[in-house]
Backbone as numpy.savetxt, mean C-alpha at the origin, in Angstrom:
# Nx Ny Nz CAx CAy CAz Cx Cy Cz
-8.81 24.21 -37.38 -7.94 23.15 -36.87 -8.47 21.82 -37.40
-7.64 21.11 -38.10 -8.12 19.84 -38.65 -7.81 18.70 -37.68
-8.30 17.58 -37.99 -8.20 16.41 -37.11 -6.75 15.98 -36.92
-5.91 16.14 -37.92 -4.50 15.74 -37.80 -3.78 16.60 -36.75
-4.07 17.88 -36.76 -3.46 18.77 -35.76 -3.93 18.43 -34.35
-5.18 18.04 -34.22 -5.69 17.65 -32.90 -4.95 16.41 -32.40
-4.74 15.41 -33.25 -4.01 14.20 -32.85 -2.55 14.50 -32.52
-1.92 15.39 -33.29 -0.53 15.76 -32.99 -0.44 16.46 -31.65
-1.38 17.34 -31.38 -1.40 18.04 -30.10 -1.60 17.06 -28.95
-2.51 16.11 -29.14 -2.77 15.10 -28.11 -1.54 14.23 -27.87
-0.85 13.86 -28.92 0.34 13.00 -28.81 1.47 13.71 -28.06
1.62 15.01 -28.27 2.70 15.76 -27.65 2.39 16.25 -26.25
1.14 16.15 -25.82 0.75 16.62 -24.50 1.21 15.63 -23.44
1.97 16.09 -22.45 2.49 15.22 -21.39 1.94 15.61 -20.03
0.78 16.21 -19.98 0.23 16.72 -18.74 -0.08 15.61 -17.73
-0.46 14.44 -18.16 -0.82 13.38 -17.23 0.28 12.38 -16.95
1.47 12.59 -17.48 2.55 11.62 -17.33 2.99 11.48 -15.88
3.03 12.57 -15.14 3.45 12.52 -13.74 2.42 11.76 -12.91
1.16 11.92 -13.23 0.10 11.21 -12.52 0.25 9.71 -12.70
0.55 9.28 -13.89 0.74 7.85 -14.15 1.92 7.33 -13.34
3.00 8.09 -13.26 4.16 7.67 -12.47 3.79 7.49 -11.00
3.03 8.44 -10.47 2.64 8.34 -9.06 1.70 7.17 -8.81
0.82 6.89 -9.74 -0.09 5.74 -9.58 0.70 4.44 -9.56
1.66 4.30 -10.44 2.49 3.09 -10.47 3.31 2.97 -9.19
3.90 4.07 -8.74 4.69 4.05 -7.51 3.84 3.70 -6.30
2.65 4.27 -6.21 1.75 3.98 -5.10 1.30 2.52 -5.12
1.02 1.99 -6.29 0.63 0.58 -6.40 1.76 -0.34 -5.96
2.99 0.02 -6.30 4.14 -0.79 -5.88 4.30 -0.76 -4.36
4.12 0.39 -3.75 4.25 0.50 -2.29 3.15 -0.28 -1.60
1.92 -0.20 -2.09 0.82 -0.97 -1.51 1.07 -2.46 -1.66
1.55 -2.88 -2.81 1.87 -4.30 -3.02 2.96 -4.78 -2.09
3.98 -3.97 -1.90 5.04 -4.34 -0.97 4.52 -4.43 0.46
3.65 -3.52 0.83 3.05 -3.58 2.16 2.23 -4.84 2.37
1.49 -5.25 1.35 0.71 -6.49 1.45 1.62 -7.71 1.60
2.71 -7.73 0.87 3.65 -8.84 0.98 4.25 -8.90 2.38
4.63 -7.76 2.92 5.20 -7.72 4.27 4.17 -8.17 5.30
2.94 -7.68 5.20 1.91 -8.07 6.17 1.57 -9.56 6.07
1.63 -10.11 4.88 1.35 -11.54 4.72 2.44 -12.37 5.38
3.69 -11.95 5.23 4.78 -12.74 5.79 4.94 -12.53 7.29
4.55 -11.40 7.81 4.73 -11.10 9.23 3.46 -11.36 10.03
2.33 -11.48 9.35 1.03 -11.58 10.01 0.91 -12.74 10.97
1.44 -13.89 10.63 1.35 -15.06 11.52 2.11 -14.84 12.82
3.27 -14.25 12.74 4.04 -13.97 13.94 3.37 -12.94 14.83
2.74 -11.95 14.24 2.04 -10.93 15.02 0.84 -11.54 15.73
0.12 -12.41 15.05 -1.03 -13.06 15.68 -0.59 -13.93 16.85
0.49 -14.67 16.69 1.01 -15.51 17.75 1.48 -14.69 18.94
2.18 -13.60 18.68 2.65 -12.73 19.74 1.49 -12.09 20.48
0.45 -11.69 19.76 -0.74 -11.12 20.40 -1.42 -12.11 21.32
-1.50 -13.35 20.90 -2.11 -14.38 21.75 -1.28 -14.60 23.01
0.04 -14.60 22.88 0.92 -14.77 24.03 0.77 -13.62 25.01
0.71 -12.40 24.51 0.54 -11.24 25.38 -0.81 -11.29 26.08
-1.87 -11.65 25.37 -3.19 -11.74 25.98 -3.23 -12.80 27.07
-2.58 -13.93 26.85 -2.53 -14.98 27.85 -1.77 -14.52 29.08
-0.64 -13.88 28.89 0.15 -13.38 30.01 -0.59 -12.32 30.80
-1.29 -11.43 30.12 -2.03 -10.37 30.81 -3.23 -10.93 31.59
-3.87 -11.95 31.07 -5.02 -12.51 31.80 -4.56 -13.30 33.01
-3.33 -13.80 33.03 -2.82 -14.56 34.17 -2.22 -13.65 35.24
-2.05 -12.38 34.96 -1.44 -11.44 35.90 -2.49 -10.91 36.87
-2.12 -10.85 38.14 -3.01 -10.27 39.14 -2.55 -8.87 39.45
-3.51 -8.00 39.78 -3.17 -6.59 40.00 -3.06 -6.22 41.47
-3.54 -7.03 42.36 -3.45 -6.73 43.79 -4.67 -5.99 44.32
-5.68 -5.74 43.50 -6.89 -5.10 43.99 -7.92 -6.10 44.36
Protein backbone atom coordinates (compact mmCIF):
# COMPACT_ATOMS: atom_id res chain seq x y z
CA UNK A 1 0.00 0.00 0.00
CA UNK A 2 1.59 3.24 -1.04
CA UNK A 3 1.17 6.62 0.56
CA UNK A 4 -1.30 7.84 -2.09
CA UNK A 5 -3.70 5.01 -1.32
CA UNK A 6 -3.47 5.78 2.39
CA UNK A 7 -4.42 9.44 1.76
CA UNK A 8 -7.30 8.43 -0.52
CA UNK A 9 -8.59 6.04 2.11
CA UNK A 10 -8.32 8.74 4.78
CA UNK A 11 -10.13 11.28 2.60
CA UNK A 12 -13.04 8.91 1.90
CA UNK A 13 -13.45 7.76 5.51
CA UNK A 14 -16.51 9.41 7.13
CA UNK A 15 -16.45 7.57 10.45
CA UNK A 16 -16.08 10.72 12.58
CA UNK A 17 -18.51 12.97 10.69
CA UNK A 18 -21.45 12.22 12.99
CA UNK A 19 -19.34 13.00 16.04
CA UNK A 20 -18.48 16.41 14.66
CA UNK A 21 -22.18 17.12 14.03
CA UNK A 22 -23.06 16.22 17.61
CA UNK A 23 -20.25 18.37 19.02
CA UNK A 24 -21.47 21.39 17.04
CA UNK A 25 -25.09 20.77 18.06
CA UNK A 26 -24.15 20.39 21.72
CA UNK A 27 -22.08 23.58 21.64
CA UNK A 28 -25.02 25.47 20.13
CA UNK A 29 -27.38 24.20 22.85
CA UNK A 30 -24.93 25.13 25.61
CA UNK A 31 -24.46 28.59 24.08
CA UNK A 32 -28.21 29.11 23.89
CA UNK A 33 -28.55 28.05 27.51
CA UNK A 34 -25.92 30.58 28.56
CA UNK A 35 -27.70 33.35 26.68
CA UNK A 36 -31.02 32.47 28.33
CA UNK A 37 -29.47 32.31 31.81
CA UNK A 38 -27.74 35.66 31.28
CA UNK A 39 -30.96 37.37 30.25
CA UNK A 40 -33.16 35.74 32.91
CA UNK A 41 -30.60 35.65 35.74
CA UNK A 42 -31.33 39.13 37.09
CA UNK A 43 -35.04 38.46 37.38
CA UNK A 44 -34.44 35.15 39.14
CA UNK A 45 -32.13 36.79 41.65
CA UNK A 46 -34.68 39.53 42.36
CA UNK A 47 -37.50 37.02 42.76
CA UNK A 48 -35.38 34.91 45.12
CA UNK A 49 -34.69 37.93 47.30
CA UNK A 50 -38.40 38.77 47.41
CA UNK A 51 -39.32 35.22 48.41
CA UNK A 52 -36.63 35.15 51.11
CA UNK A 53 -37.87 38.46 52.53
CA UNK A 54 -41.49 37.28 52.57
CA UNK A 55 -40.58 33.97 54.21
CA UNK A 56 -38.51 35.63 56.95
CA UNK A 57 -41.42 37.98 57.76
CA UNK A 58 -43.93 35.11 58.08
CA UNK A 59 -44.72 33.71 61.50
CA UNK A 60 -45.55 30.05 61.95
CA UNK A 61 -47.55 30.14 65.19
CA UNK A 62 -45.12 28.01 67.21
